[in-house]
Amino acid sequence: MSTNTKKLFIKTWGCQMNVYDSNRMADILRPLGYENTDTAVDADMVILNTCHIREKATDKVFSDLGRLRPLKEEKEAKGGKMLMAVAGCVAQAEGDFILERAPYVDMVFGPQVYHELPEMVLKASGDERVVNTEFPGDNKFDKLPEEQKNSGVSAFLSIQEGCDKFCTFCVVPYTRGSEYSRTVQEIIDEAKRLVDSGALEIIVLGQNVNAFHGVGPDGSIWGLAQLLRALNEIEGLERLRYTTSHPRDMDDDLIAAHGELKKLMPFLHLPVQSGSDKILKAMNRKHTRELYFDVIERIRKARSDITFSSDFIVGFPGESEEDFEQTLDMVRQVKFVSCYSFKFSARPGTPAANMQNIIRDDIATERLARLQGLLNEQQIAFNKKSVGLTLPVLFDRKGKREGQLVGRSPFSQSVFVEGNARLMNTIADVKITEGFENSLTGDICTTETMSSARS
Ligand code: SAH
Ligand code: SF4
Ligand code: F3S
């Protein structure tokens, strides 16, 4: 490390797209001498890459800023400098207001302009305070440096951004802007670089990833299925996933791809939000309960071992006990294997924030507990059913205990084993021994046990 190296601390909230963005910000700042560090203490730059999706997420940013302030003041009292930046969706939504509330912040910029970081850093270093919440006409991906460093054995790759769906509860169309897709060539080139640098799994990302419509090498518009087929051909790549999808954009071609593509993992996150048609309509989800069931059934026909996860919102304005029962009924029918569920949070500026028939918090809390109880039951049942199976596991993390490795099954379950460290960043067969609520444990299958199992 040269003496000119500056320390960069990035904290990331929210969805995987924010994780991808944080990695890319580090890529842009590296040529300016910034290297990642895992603590804000003594950092030369701190970036909070934020999420605006629910009120709680937003509040956390301001409490973190309050905690960081003394670190900055301490550093500056010693003659040093700590640039403090708020990036991501809170920055996009709150803009100037962040500087008013936290005057020690130097830079506020949204998700569409982080390719302009070098100019912004220059200005902020000269004691100018920067607020940049534009949606510039140019594509930030054209301006990002090529390499992605340290993206790991399981790598994220953003292929699509923004959303035109305007669900009435959601801030994403406002914070990320309208939908656009990267070109196919750009994506394939980036995927190949990721594989060359050690990725065995690529998770392609978009707020509405199955609305992808990128310009192909032949000039025609490619859908996600076509793109996945091209990615499936990359030698050395073992696993493909995509997230997050909208039920309405699961077209026939994409469903067929689940049956065809060996590398496409048998696990799909398909948010539904509610099982009641009345609530789906009020949410402007643009799909019915029936459409959701139909999509699930068609995907299962294409790939019989596929598993599903979903997102739910309870306590949406106007949700009656009967509406909520319809959500529970849907969960019982589909049998999800892992889900996220939230109490409705009224977000300023979204249509749902002004709706009548607000649900009392104690009722929403009680419904959330009931829903989560059911979801947990299903998740445990699925994990217990995995006991005795041999599953290929991609090991991407070390466990807390000495000698413990953690990886993912094809169904995205966390699998804990005792194993040699050389198995890190590889895929190995694991015989599952126990299933818990959030994880599995198992034994690595050595060649001997594999052959005896076969004989
Ligand atoms: N693009 C994805 C999800 C984006 S946000 C989709 O179309 O489904 C991730 C999840 O946060 C959503 O699926 C939803 O369940 C939840 N969410 C979004 N806005 C919310 C709000 N105002 N209150 C509670 N949960 C919300
Ligand atoms: Fe938000 Fe709906 Fe768009 Fe998903 S589809 S990002 S929930 S507006
Ligand atoms: Fe949050 Fe923005 Fe992602 S609001 S969920 S970080 S798109």
XYZ file of C-alpha atoms and ligand atoms in Angstrom:
496
model
C 0.000 0.000 0.000
C 1.454 3.371 -0.920
C 1.560 6.145 1.636
C -0.931 8.056 -0.528
C -3.578 5.441 0.077
C -6.749 6.890 1.509
C -9.248 4.898 3.497
C -12.793 4.507 2.183
C -15.582 3.176 4.399
C -18.864 2.327 2.672
C -21.941 1.200 4.569
C -24.747 -0.263 2.499
C -28.446 -0.634 3.230
C -31.314 -1.881 1.084
C -31.452 -4.148 -1.905
C -28.758 -6.012 -3.819
C -28.628 -3.193 -6.345
C -27.242 -1.004 -3.618
C -24.607 -3.649 -2.871
C -23.649 -3.642 -6.550
C -23.563 0.168 -6.582
C -21.325 0.269 -3.499
C -18.846 -2.058 -5.217
C -18.858 0.142 -8.290
C -18.313 3.305 -6.217
C -15.221 1.644 -4.757
C -14.078 0.851 -8.324
C -14.434 4.497 -9.338
C -12.624 5.791 -6.273
C -9.733 3.313 -6.438
C -7.817 5.260 -9.144
C -8.058 8.315 -6.838
C -6.162 6.368 -4.176
C -9.080 5.145 -2.051
C -9.006 1.589 -0.688
C -11.867 -0.040 1.225
C -11.637 -0.356 4.972
C -14.113 -1.966 7.361
C -14.354 0.780 9.934
C -15.299 4.440 9.831
C -12.672 5.250 12.458
C -9.949 7.320 10.803
C -11.491 6.892 7.334
C -10.760 9.599 4.755
C -14.149 9.141 3.164
C -17.367 7.626 4.494
C -20.212 6.816 2.128
C -23.601 5.779 3.477
C -25.382 4.071 0.597
C -28.960 4.310 1.752
C -32.426 2.818 1.277
C -35.711 4.743 1.329
C -38.124 1.856 1.019
C -39.597 2.020 4.539
C -39.552 4.702 7.197
C -37.331 2.662 9.497
C -34.650 2.329 6.832
C -34.559 6.095 6.394
C -34.395 6.829 10.114
C -31.334 4.626 10.489
C -29.377 6.908 8.172
C -29.818 9.936 10.386
C -28.950 8.027 13.544
C -25.790 6.729 11.834
C -24.857 10.222 10.713
C -25.168 11.376 14.321
C -22.785 8.628 15.432
C -20.261 9.429 12.693
C -20.123 13.136 13.423
C -17.706 12.917 16.401
C -15.343 10.719 14.339
C -15.207 13.386 11.656
C -14.731 16.172 14.195
C -11.987 14.238 15.959
C -10.148 13.640 12.703
C -10.483 17.251 11.630
C -9.336 18.529 15.045
C -6.082 16.683 14.303
C -5.761 18.479 10.963
C -7.097 15.564 8.890
C -10.169 15.395 6.687
C -13.074 12.975 6.524
C -15.392 13.451 3.557
C -18.862 12.344 4.479
C -21.315 11.316 1.764
C -24.914 10.176 1.699
C -25.656 8.207 -1.459
C -28.488 5.995 -2.686
C -32.234 6.298 -2.422
C -32.517 8.486 0.701
C -30.109 10.917 -0.917
C -32.233 10.933 -4.054
C -35.444 11.487 -2.111
C -34.269 13.959 0.515
C -31.539 15.901 -1.339
C -30.837 19.308 0.235
C -32.799 18.411 3.345
C -29.966 16.081 4.419
C -27.525 19.003 4.417
C -29.970 21.050 6.469
C -30.444 18.317 9.022
C -26.798 17.209 9.064
C -24.654 20.226 8.123
C -21.426 18.222 8.491
C -22.297 16.113 5.431
C -20.140 17.020 2.390
C -21.827 15.172 -0.474
C -25.357 14.009 -1.235
C -25.881 12.123 -4.488
C -28.437 9.751 -5.958
C -28.071 6.317 -7.584
C -27.901 7.660 -11.143
C -24.893 9.972 -10.794
C -22.236 8.083 -8.865
C -20.148 7.845 -12.046
C -19.545 11.585 -11.433
C -17.851 10.822 -8.097
C -14.370 12.047 -9.138
C -15.733 15.541 -9.917
C -17.872 15.545 -6.773
C -14.915 14.506 -4.588
C -12.806 17.255 -6.105
C -15.434 19.858 -5.283
C -16.035 18.540 -1.765
C -12.274 18.445 -1.065
C -12.251 22.134 -1.920
C -14.834 22.717 0.801
C -17.794 22.953 -1.540
C -20.878 21.060 -0.446
C -22.267 18.908 -3.217
C -25.868 17.902 -3.832
C -26.455 15.917 -7.005
C -29.841 14.293 -7.469
C -30.101 14.613 -11.241
C -31.341 11.927 -13.576
C -28.804 12.673 -16.313
C -29.603 11.675 -19.863
C -26.360 9.719 -20.213
C -26.073 6.145 -19.066
C -23.901 5.855 -15.978
C -22.854 2.349 -16.981
C -21.027 3.806 -20.011
C -18.934 5.898 -17.647
C -18.036 3.298 -15.032
C -14.582 1.745 -15.038
C -14.498 -1.736 -16.533
C -13.203 -3.815 -13.744
C -15.193 -4.960 -10.770
C -12.796 -5.807 -7.965
C -13.428 -8.326 -5.209
C -16.901 -9.186 -6.412
C -16.332 -12.734 -5.199
C -17.369 -16.224 -6.177
C -21.026 -15.204 -6.232
C -21.239 -11.875 -8.022
C -23.988 -9.347 -8.579
C -24.407 -7.805 -12.025
C -26.937 -4.994 -12.542
C -28.566 -5.295 -15.957
C -31.637 -3.118 -15.557
C -32.547 -0.191 -13.359
C -35.550 1.835 -12.415
C -39.217 1.014 -12.522
C -42.278 2.200 -14.439
C -44.811 0.120 -12.513
C -45.733 2.704 -9.853
C -47.149 0.428 -7.184
C -48.975 2.897 -4.962
C -46.852 2.138 -1.858
C -43.413 2.232 -3.447
C -40.715 4.917 -3.694
C -38.516 3.094 -6.223
C -39.923 4.730 -9.395
C -39.086 8.097 -7.798
C -35.680 7.247 -6.335
C -34.330 5.156 -9.212
C -36.168 6.801 -12.087
C -37.708 5.192 -15.125
C -36.809 1.791 -16.371
C -33.787 1.251 -18.590
C -31.771 -1.756 -19.642
C -28.069 -2.059 -20.399
C -26.956 -3.446 -23.734
C -26.503 -7.201 -24.056
C -22.869 -6.895 -25.140
C -21.986 -4.736 -22.151
C -23.579 -7.290 -19.815
C -21.927 -10.310 -21.420
C -18.528 -8.609 -21.343
C -18.951 -7.777 -17.668
C -20.142 -11.325 -16.901
C -17.065 -12.792 -18.635
C -14.778 -10.528 -16.639
C -16.500 -11.626 -13.432
C -16.018 -15.296 -14.352
C -12.376 -14.658 -15.290
C -11.835 -13.138 -11.869
C -13.324 -16.158 -10.078
C -17.125 -15.892 -10.091
C -18.889 -19.273 -10.300
C -22.315 -17.723 -9.797
C -23.792 -14.563 -11.300
C -26.944 -12.981 -9.951
C -28.309 -10.543 -12.504
C -30.106 -7.658 -10.896
C -32.802 -5.151 -11.641
C -35.634 -3.514 -9.716
C -37.761 -5.174 -12.361
C -35.262 -7.560 -13.815
C -37.699 -9.533 -15.951
C -38.819 -6.324 -17.662
C -35.305 -6.328 -19.168
C -35.282 -5.236 -22.804
C -31.691 -4.580 -23.838
C -30.325 -3.922 -27.314
C -28.740 -7.153 -28.554
C -25.565 -7.464 -30.671
C -27.814 -7.851 -33.723
C -29.624 -4.573 -32.978
C -32.857 -6.289 -31.968
C -34.308 -6.040 -28.466
C -33.545 -9.014 -26.244
C -35.679 -10.123 -23.330
C -34.327 -11.648 -20.127
C -34.724 -15.237 -21.382
C -32.534 -14.542 -24.399
C -29.929 -12.876 -22.193
C -29.928 -15.799 -19.734
C -29.392 -18.235 -22.605
C -26.330 -16.240 -23.694
C -24.982 -16.065 -20.132
C -25.592 -19.810 -19.727
C -23.007 -20.375 -22.499
C -20.175 -18.692 -20.586
C -17.573 -21.302 -19.849
C -16.594 -21.541 -16.217
C -19.882 -20.077 -15.007
C -21.785 -22.651 -12.950
C -24.832 -20.875 -11.586
C -27.235 -18.178 -12.699
C -29.955 -16.394 -10.777
C -31.997 -13.259 -11.380
C -33.836 -10.919 -9.041
C -36.266 -9.128 -8.538
C -39.100 -10.085 -10.827
C -42.607 -8.839 -11.331
C -45.306 -11.522 -11.832
C -46.701 -9.729 -14.879
C -43.375 -9.875 -16.704
C -42.936 -13.667 -16.409
C -43.441 -14.317 -20.117
C -43.569 -17.716 -21.867
C -39.973 -17.474 -23.045
C -38.644 -16.813 -19.544
C -40.731 -19.637 -18.112
C -39.388 -21.963 -20.824
C -35.817 -20.919 -19.915
C -36.353 -22.378 -16.435
C -36.918 -25.756 -18.048
C -33.980 -25.465 -20.447
C -31.079 -23.855 -18.671
C -29.132 -26.155 -16.386
C -27.232 -23.280 -14.799
C -30.399 -21.390 -13.882
C -31.000 -22.280 -10.234
C -34.358 -23.740 -9.144
C -35.279 -20.844 -6.882
C -37.230 -17.744 -7.841
C -38.053 -14.642 -5.816
C -41.420 -13.469 -7.099
C -42.976 -10.765 -4.903
C -46.755 -10.845 -4.721
C -47.426 -8.395 -1.814
C -51.002 -9.546 -1.143
C -53.341 -12.436 -1.910
C -56.433 -10.228 -2.181
C -57.539 -8.864 -5.554
C -59.058 -5.810 -3.875
C -55.729 -4.933 -2.227
C -53.666 -5.811 -5.317
C -55.819 -3.325 -7.224
C -55.394 -0.621 -4.584
C -51.659 -1.306 -4.723
C -51.732 -0.875 -8.522
C -49.845 -4.151 -8.812
C -51.239 -4.745 -12.307
C -51.781 -8.438 -11.629
C -54.476 -10.527 -9.979
C -54.331 -13.401 -7.544
C -55.285 -15.723 -10.385
C -52.455 -14.498 -12.621
C -49.979 -15.159 -9.822
C -51.227 -18.727 -9.307
C -51.158 -19.284 -13.044
C -47.545 -18.088 -13.355
C -46.455 -20.321 -10.463
C -48.151 -23.314 -12.024
C -46.567 -22.700 -15.436
C -43.078 -22.323 -13.974
C -43.560 -25.539 -11.974
C -44.543 -27.318 -15.165
C -41.342 -26.137 -16.816
C -39.117 -27.021 -13.854
C -40.658 -29.402 -11.349
C -38.166 -28.861 -8.487
C -38.412 -25.043 -8.525
C -39.009 -23.260 -5.216
C -40.417 -19.794 -4.623
C -39.901 -16.914 -2.261
C -41.902 -13.710 -2.093
C -42.465 -10.322 -0.464
C -45.638 -9.391 1.424
C -47.033 -6.159 2.797
C -49.632 -6.425 5.564
C -51.834 -3.635 6.861
C -52.124 -1.853 3.525
C -54.894 0.812 3.764
C -58.297 -0.850 3.479
C -57.019 -4.397 4.179
C -59.836 -6.260 5.935
C -59.450 -9.463 7.909
C -60.922 -11.236 4.896
C -58.316 -9.714 2.555
C -55.591 -10.791 4.929
C -57.033 -14.340 5.087
C -56.680 -14.442 1.307
C -52.986 -13.733 1.695
C -52.667 -16.581 4.218
C -54.595 -18.838 1.876
C -52.240 -18.013 -0.982
C -49.224 -18.785 1.216
C -50.747 -22.158 2.174
C -51.321 -23.010 -1.475
C -48.000 -21.923 -2.948
C -45.783 -23.152 -0.062
C -42.986 -20.597 -0.247
C -39.552 -21.600 1.031
C -38.363 -18.209 2.324
C -40.045 -14.820 2.315
C -39.830 -11.219 3.398
C -42.861 -9.617 4.986
C -43.395 -6.080 6.161
C -45.945 -3.836 7.777
C -47.122 -1.157 5.373
C -45.076 2.007 5.794
C -46.589 5.209 4.400
C -43.946 6.851 2.230
C -44.281 10.581 1.588
C -45.064 11.350 -2.030
C -46.556 7.951 -2.875
C -50.320 7.632 -3.554
C -50.853 5.108 -0.734
C -49.622 7.639 1.825
C -52.844 9.625 1.288
C -55.258 6.702 1.293
C -58.184 6.403 3.702
C -58.951 3.409 5.918
C -55.579 3.251 7.579
C -55.073 0.009 9.485
C -54.379 0.366 13.190
C -50.809 -0.485 14.081
C -51.739 -3.165 16.621
C -53.864 -4.921 13.990
C -51.068 -4.762 11.407
C -48.573 -6.036 13.985
C -50.812 -8.968 14.852
C -51.345 -9.838 11.172
C -47.636 -9.657 10.482
C -46.983 -12.078 13.357
C -49.589 -14.507 12.018
C -48.199 -14.332 8.493
C -44.614 -14.730 9.665
C -45.635 -17.687 11.838
C -47.044 -19.454 8.804
C -44.098 -18.527 6.563
C -41.643 -19.804 9.184
C -43.523 -23.096 9.481
C -43.266 -23.584 5.737
C -39.615 -22.614 5.681
C -38.738 -25.056 8.478
C -40.755 -27.799 6.788
C -38.835 -27.254 3.545
C -35.475 -27.214 5.316
C -36.323 -30.391 7.245
C -37.350 -32.063 3.996
C -33.828 -31.412 2.707
C -32.341 -33.741 5.359
C -30.831 -36.818 3.731
C -30.440 -35.172 0.320
C -27.072 -34.549 -1.293
C -26.955 -30.982 -2.561
C -24.245 -29.096 -4.442
C -23.213 -26.165 -2.249
C -21.330 -23.075 -3.373
C -19.060 -22.081 -0.485
C -18.669 -18.328 -0.336
C -18.154 -17.518 3.353
C -16.251 -18.700 6.377
C -18.368 -19.464 9.444
C -17.836 -17.979 12.880
C -16.353 -21.201 14.224
C -12.852 -22.330 13.295
C -13.015 -24.732 10.325
C -16.627 -23.879 9.517
C -17.641 -23.026 5.955
C -20.930 -21.585 4.782
C -22.442 -21.826 1.348
C -25.672 -21.844 -0.635
C -27.718 -24.722 -1.910
C -29.373 -24.479 -5.338
C -32.517 -23.389 -3.444
C -30.603 -20.549 -1.802
C -30.542 -22.173 1.661
C -27.511 -21.378 3.826
C -25.558 -24.577 4.445
C -23.025 -24.909 7.286
C -20.317 -27.600 7.205
C -17.021 -28.419 8.849
C -14.562 -28.469 5.994
C -11.140 -27.775 4.693
C -10.567 -24.102 3.832
C -9.553 -25.091 0.313
C -13.243 -25.759 -0.387
C -13.897 -22.006 -0.121
C -14.959 -20.570 -3.459
C -15.818 -23.993 -4.867
C -18.972 -26.057 -5.306
C -18.982 -29.341 -3.390
C -21.604 -31.990 -2.702
C -22.973 -31.963 0.821
C -25.086 -34.595 2.500
C -27.634 -32.647 4.543
C -27.851 -33.805 8.160
C -30.117 -31.233 9.848
C -32.601 -28.554 8.845
C -33.384 -25.452 10.914
C -35.455 -22.323 10.423
C -32.825 -20.377 8.514
C -30.149 -22.887 7.629
C -29.018 -26.453 7.026
C -26.028 -28.380 8.298
C -24.323 -31.183 6.461
C -21.227 -33.253 5.773
C -18.996 -32.800 2.791
C -19.209 -35.841 0.550
C -15.715 -37.113 -0.037
C -15.067 -39.206 -3.135
C -15.271 -42.371 -1.011
C -18.645 -41.576 0.523
C -19.934 -40.532 -2.879
C -18.893 -43.819 -4.469
C -20.259 -45.873 -1.602
C -23.497 -43.919 -1.815
C -23.698 -44.789 -5.486
C -22.898 -48.481 -5.071
N -39.045 -4.466 -7.253
C -39.520 -5.370 -6.324
C -39.401 -4.951 -4.870
C -38.882 -3.645 -4.489
S -38.928 -3.163 -2.817
C -40.948 -5.709 -6.660
O -41.470 -5.276 -7.620
O -41.573 -6.427 -5.934
C -38.793 -4.621 -1.857
C -40.004 -4.910 -1.043
O -40.209 -3.922 -0.060
C -41.293 -4.933 -1.822
O -41.481 -6.123 -2.507
C -42.324 -4.690 -0.756
O -42.774 -5.893 -0.198
C -41.571 -3.893 0.285
N -42.044 -2.506 0.319
C -41.930 -1.583 -0.638
N -42.522 -0.428 -0.270
C -43.026 -0.642 0.969
C -43.781 0.171 1.880
N -44.132 1.400 1.580
N -44.138 -0.388 3.075
C -43.804 -1.654 3.373
N -43.095 -2.439 2.550
C -42.718 -1.963 1.352
Fe -41.765 -0.793 -6.424
Fe -43.780 -1.960 -7.657
Fe -41.671 -1.101 -9.052
Fe -41.424 -3.210 -7.444
S -42.739 -3.083 -9.272
S -40.027 -1.495 -7.619
S -42.758 -2.693 -5.763
S -43.116 0.168 -7.963
Fe -34.067 0.600 -1.061
Fe -33.544 2.005 -3.192
Fe -33.183 -0.604 -3.214
S -35.189 2.342 -1.803
S -34.740 -1.308 -1.815
S -32.085 0.834 -1.988
S -33.935 0.653 -4.868
